[in-house]
Amino acid sequence: MRTRAEILRCAARLFAERGYQQTGIKDVAEQVGMTKGAVYFHFPNKQALAVAVVEALYATWPRTLEAVRAKGLSPLDTVIEMFNEATSAFLNDPIMQAGTRLQNERDVIDVELPLPYVDWTTLISSLLREAAAQGQLAEDVDPEVAARVAVAAFFGAQHISNNLYDRADFAERWREVRDLLFPALRAKPRGPGNG
């Protein structure tokens, strides 16, 4: 199983750096230090390797959510921390980088990939509904709309940062989005002058 995981991480690094069309099984084999036949033993073709990288990306989020929930944060702060974790992954994790690039190149990959953004929007929406139920969202905030806006803002900031600066400024761009968006979503504390 370790060999398959090594192949997957090496392939992810290459897909992230070069893209799908510029990466071949031979490149992956050389990167991981094995024969093409050994790579084919685990992945029958390049398309299967691309699908596995994207699926590995999506498989990380339930584990990330579990780890974030273990911190005992409120649902709204859990949303923020999930985006913080995704920011870190975009900057450091080849699976995140490659999975995202492969999704962006889906038109040139001759295989069906999972739909992007759907799981993220569903997850964030669920957490924001929890936040609303606990009175953490401003009264006029629709959790579904807020989830769509937050996901679009986050991935839009990542996309722009990636295209303009190879993500060098992404942490800063995410902080800008976070610090503008989430105070607007959060319920104001009730005090003597707030009703």
PDB file of C-alpha atoms in Angstrom, residues 21-116:
ATOM      1  CA  GLN A  21      -0.981  16.732 -20.649  1.00  0.00           C
ATOM      2  CA  GLN A  22       2.697  17.315 -19.855  1.00  0.00           C
ATOM      3  CA  THR A  23       2.912  14.420 -17.365  1.00  0.00           C
ATOM      4  CA  GLY A  24       3.318  10.825 -18.490  1.00  0.00           C
ATOM      5  CA  ILE A  25       3.484   7.478 -16.698  1.00  0.00           C
ATOM      6  CA  LYS A  26       7.187   7.371 -17.613  1.00  0.00           C
ATOM      7  CA  ASP A  27       7.726  10.675 -15.761  1.00  0.00           C
ATOM      8  CA  VAL A  28       5.924   9.331 -12.699  1.00  0.00           C
ATOM      9  CA  ALA A  29       7.940   6.108 -12.778  1.00  0.00           C
ATOM     10  CA  GLU A  30      11.205   8.041 -12.969  1.00  0.00           C
ATOM     11  CA  GLN A  31      10.141  10.370 -10.162  1.00  0.00           C
ATOM     12  CA  VAL A  32       9.216   7.501  -7.834  1.00  0.00           C
ATOM     13  CA  GLY A  33      12.233   5.399  -8.887  1.00  0.00           C
ATOM     14  CA  MET A  34      10.521   2.371 -10.405  1.00  0.00           C
ATOM     15  CA  THR A  35       9.636   0.904 -13.792  1.00  0.00           C
ATOM     16  CA  LYS A  36       6.609   1.921 -15.830  1.00  0.00           C
ATOM     17  CA  GLY A  37       5.337  -1.627 -15.355  1.00  0.00           C
ATOM     18  CA  ALA A  38       5.388  -1.189 -11.591  1.00  0.00           C
ATOM     19  CA  VAL A  39       3.323   1.996 -11.913  1.00  0.00           C
ATOM     20  CA  TYR A  40       0.893   0.249 -14.283  1.00  0.00           C
ATOM     21  CA  PHE A  41       0.515  -2.526 -11.693  1.00  0.00           C
ATOM     22  CA  HIS A  42      -1.148   0.042  -9.388  1.00  0.00           C
ATOM     23  CA  PHE A  43      -2.742   2.349 -11.988  1.00  0.00           C
ATOM     24  CA  PRO A  44      -3.791   0.967 -15.407  1.00  0.00           C
ATOM     25  CA  ASN A  45      -3.360   4.337 -17.162  1.00  0.00           C
ATOM     26  CA  LYS A  46      -2.781   8.047 -16.655  1.00  0.00           C
ATOM     27  CA  GLN A  47      -6.511   8.742 -16.432  1.00  0.00           C
ATOM     28  CA  ALA A  48      -6.819   6.350 -13.478  1.00  0.00           C
ATOM     29  CA  LEU A  49      -3.928   8.135 -11.815  1.00  0.00           C
ATOM     30  CA  ALA A  50      -5.615  11.520 -12.311  1.00  0.00           C
ATOM     31  CA  VAL A  51      -8.895  10.226 -10.877  1.00  0.00           C
ATOM     32  CA  ALA A  52      -7.030   8.756  -7.881  1.00  0.00           C
ATOM     33  CA  VAL A  53      -5.349  12.103  -7.170  1.00  0.00           C
ATOM     34  CA  VAL A  54      -8.681  13.961  -7.282  1.00  0.00           C
ATOM     35  CA  GLU A  55     -10.345  11.309  -5.113  1.00  0.00           C
ATOM     36  CA  ALA A  56      -7.442  11.531  -2.628  1.00  0.00           C
ATOM     37  CA  LEU A  57      -8.045  15.269  -2.440  1.00  0.00           C
ATOM     38  CA  TYR A  58     -11.729  14.831  -1.630  1.00  0.00           C
ATOM     39  CA  ALA A  59     -10.948  12.086   0.891  1.00  0.00           C
ATOM     40  CA  THR A  60      -8.880  14.519   2.977  1.00  0.00           C
ATOM     41  CA  TRP A  61     -11.800  16.790   3.915  1.00  0.00           C
ATOM     42  CA  PRO A  62     -13.752  14.436   6.218  1.00  0.00           C
ATOM     43  CA  ARG A  63     -10.513  13.795   8.134  1.00  0.00           C
ATOM     44  CA  THR A  64      -9.772  17.513   8.238  1.00  0.00           C
ATOM     45  CA  LEU A  65     -13.280  18.242   9.510  1.00  0.00           C
ATOM     46  CA  GLU A  66     -12.893  15.610  12.221  1.00  0.00           C
ATOM     47  CA  ALA A  67      -9.597  17.182  13.343  1.00  0.00           C
ATOM     48  CA  VAL A  68     -11.079  20.685  13.305  1.00  0.00           C
ATOM     49  CA  ARG A  69     -14.169  19.578  15.244  1.00  0.00           C
ATOM     50  CA  ALA A  70     -11.871  18.033  17.862  1.00  0.00           C
ATOM     51  CA  LYS A  71     -10.695  21.591  18.644  1.00  0.00           C
ATOM     52  CA  GLY A  72     -14.112  22.306  20.159  1.00  0.00           C
ATOM     53  CA  LEU A  73     -14.827  25.367  18.026  1.00  0.00           C
ATOM     54  CA  SER A  74     -18.274  26.785  17.374  1.00  0.00           C
ATOM     55  CA  PRO A  75     -19.825  25.854  13.990  1.00  0.00           C
ATOM     56  CA  LEU A  76     -19.025  29.295  12.522  1.00  0.00           C
ATOM     57  CA  ASP A  77     -15.433  29.156  13.744  1.00  0.00           C
ATOM     58  CA  THR A  78     -15.234  25.594  12.381  1.00  0.00           C
ATOM     59  CA  VAL A  79     -16.106  27.000   8.939  1.00  0.00           C
ATOM     60  CA  ILE A  80     -13.322  29.568   9.228  1.00  0.00           C
ATOM     61  CA  GLU A  81     -10.832  26.937  10.405  1.00  0.00           C
ATOM     62  CA  MET A  82     -11.767  24.595   7.517  1.00  0.00           C
ATOM     63  CA  PHE A  83     -10.895  27.387   5.085  1.00  0.00           C
ATOM     64  CA  ASN A  84      -7.688  28.081   7.040  1.00  0.00           C
ATOM     65  CA  GLU A  85      -6.750  24.398   6.689  1.00  0.00           C
ATOM     66  CA  ALA A  86      -7.558  24.483   2.965  1.00  0.00           C
ATOM     67  CA  THR A  87      -5.328  27.548   2.595  1.00  0.00           C
ATOM     68  CA  SER A  88      -2.464  25.678   4.202  1.00  0.00           C
ATOM     69  CA  ALA A  89      -3.116  22.672   1.950  1.00  0.00           C
ATOM     70  CA  PHE A  90      -3.064  24.848  -1.176  1.00  0.00           C
ATOM     71  CA  LEU A  91       0.338  26.145  -0.132  1.00  0.00           C
ATOM     72  CA  ASN A  92       1.913  22.874   1.061  1.00  0.00           C
ATOM     73  CA  ASP A  93       0.078  19.775  -0.154  1.00  0.00           C
ATOM     74  CA  PRO A  94       0.757  18.447  -3.674  1.00  0.00           C
ATOM     75  CA  ILE A  95      -2.499  16.441  -3.570  1.00  0.00           C
ATOM     76  CA  MET A  96      -4.484  19.668  -3.056  1.00  0.00           C
ATOM     77  CA  GLN A  97      -2.487  21.514  -5.703  1.00  0.00           C
ATOM     78  CA  ALA A  98      -2.701  18.691  -8.247  1.00  0.00           C
ATOM     79  CA  GLY A  99      -6.336  17.844  -7.571  1.00  0.00           C
ATOM     80  CA  THR A 100      -7.312  21.451  -8.144  1.00  0.00           C
ATOM     81  CA  ARG A 101      -5.214  21.766 -11.307  1.00  0.00           C
ATOM     82  CA  LEU A 102      -6.653  18.518 -12.663  1.00  0.00           C
ATOM     83  CA  GLN A 103     -10.181  19.786 -12.013  1.00  0.00           C
ATOM     84  CA  ASN A 104      -9.311  22.955 -13.930  1.00  0.00           C
ATOM     85  CA  GLU A 105      -7.979  20.807 -16.802  1.00  0.00           C
ATOM     86  CA  ARG A 106     -10.943  18.408 -16.788  1.00  0.00           C
ATOM     87  CA  ASP A 107     -11.750  19.244 -20.439  1.00  0.00           C
ATOM     88  CA  VAL A 108      -8.507  17.604 -21.628  1.00  0.00           C
ATOM     89  CA  ILE A 109      -8.747  14.546 -19.364  1.00  0.00           C
ATOM     90  CA  ASP A 110     -10.621  11.757 -21.102  1.00  0.00           C
ATOM     91  CA  VAL A 111     -12.328  10.491 -17.951  1.00  0.00           C
ATOM     92  CA  GLU A 112     -15.111  11.624 -15.643  1.00  0.00           C
ATOM     93  CA  LEU A 113     -13.853  13.443 -12.541  1.00  0.00           C
ATOM     94  CA  PRO A 114     -15.969  14.208  -9.474  1.00  0.00           C
ATOM     95  CA  LEU A 115     -17.699  17.575  -9.733  1.00  0.00           C
ATOM     96  CA  PRO A 116     -15.664  20.320  -8.063  1.00  0.00           C
TER      97      PRO A 116
END
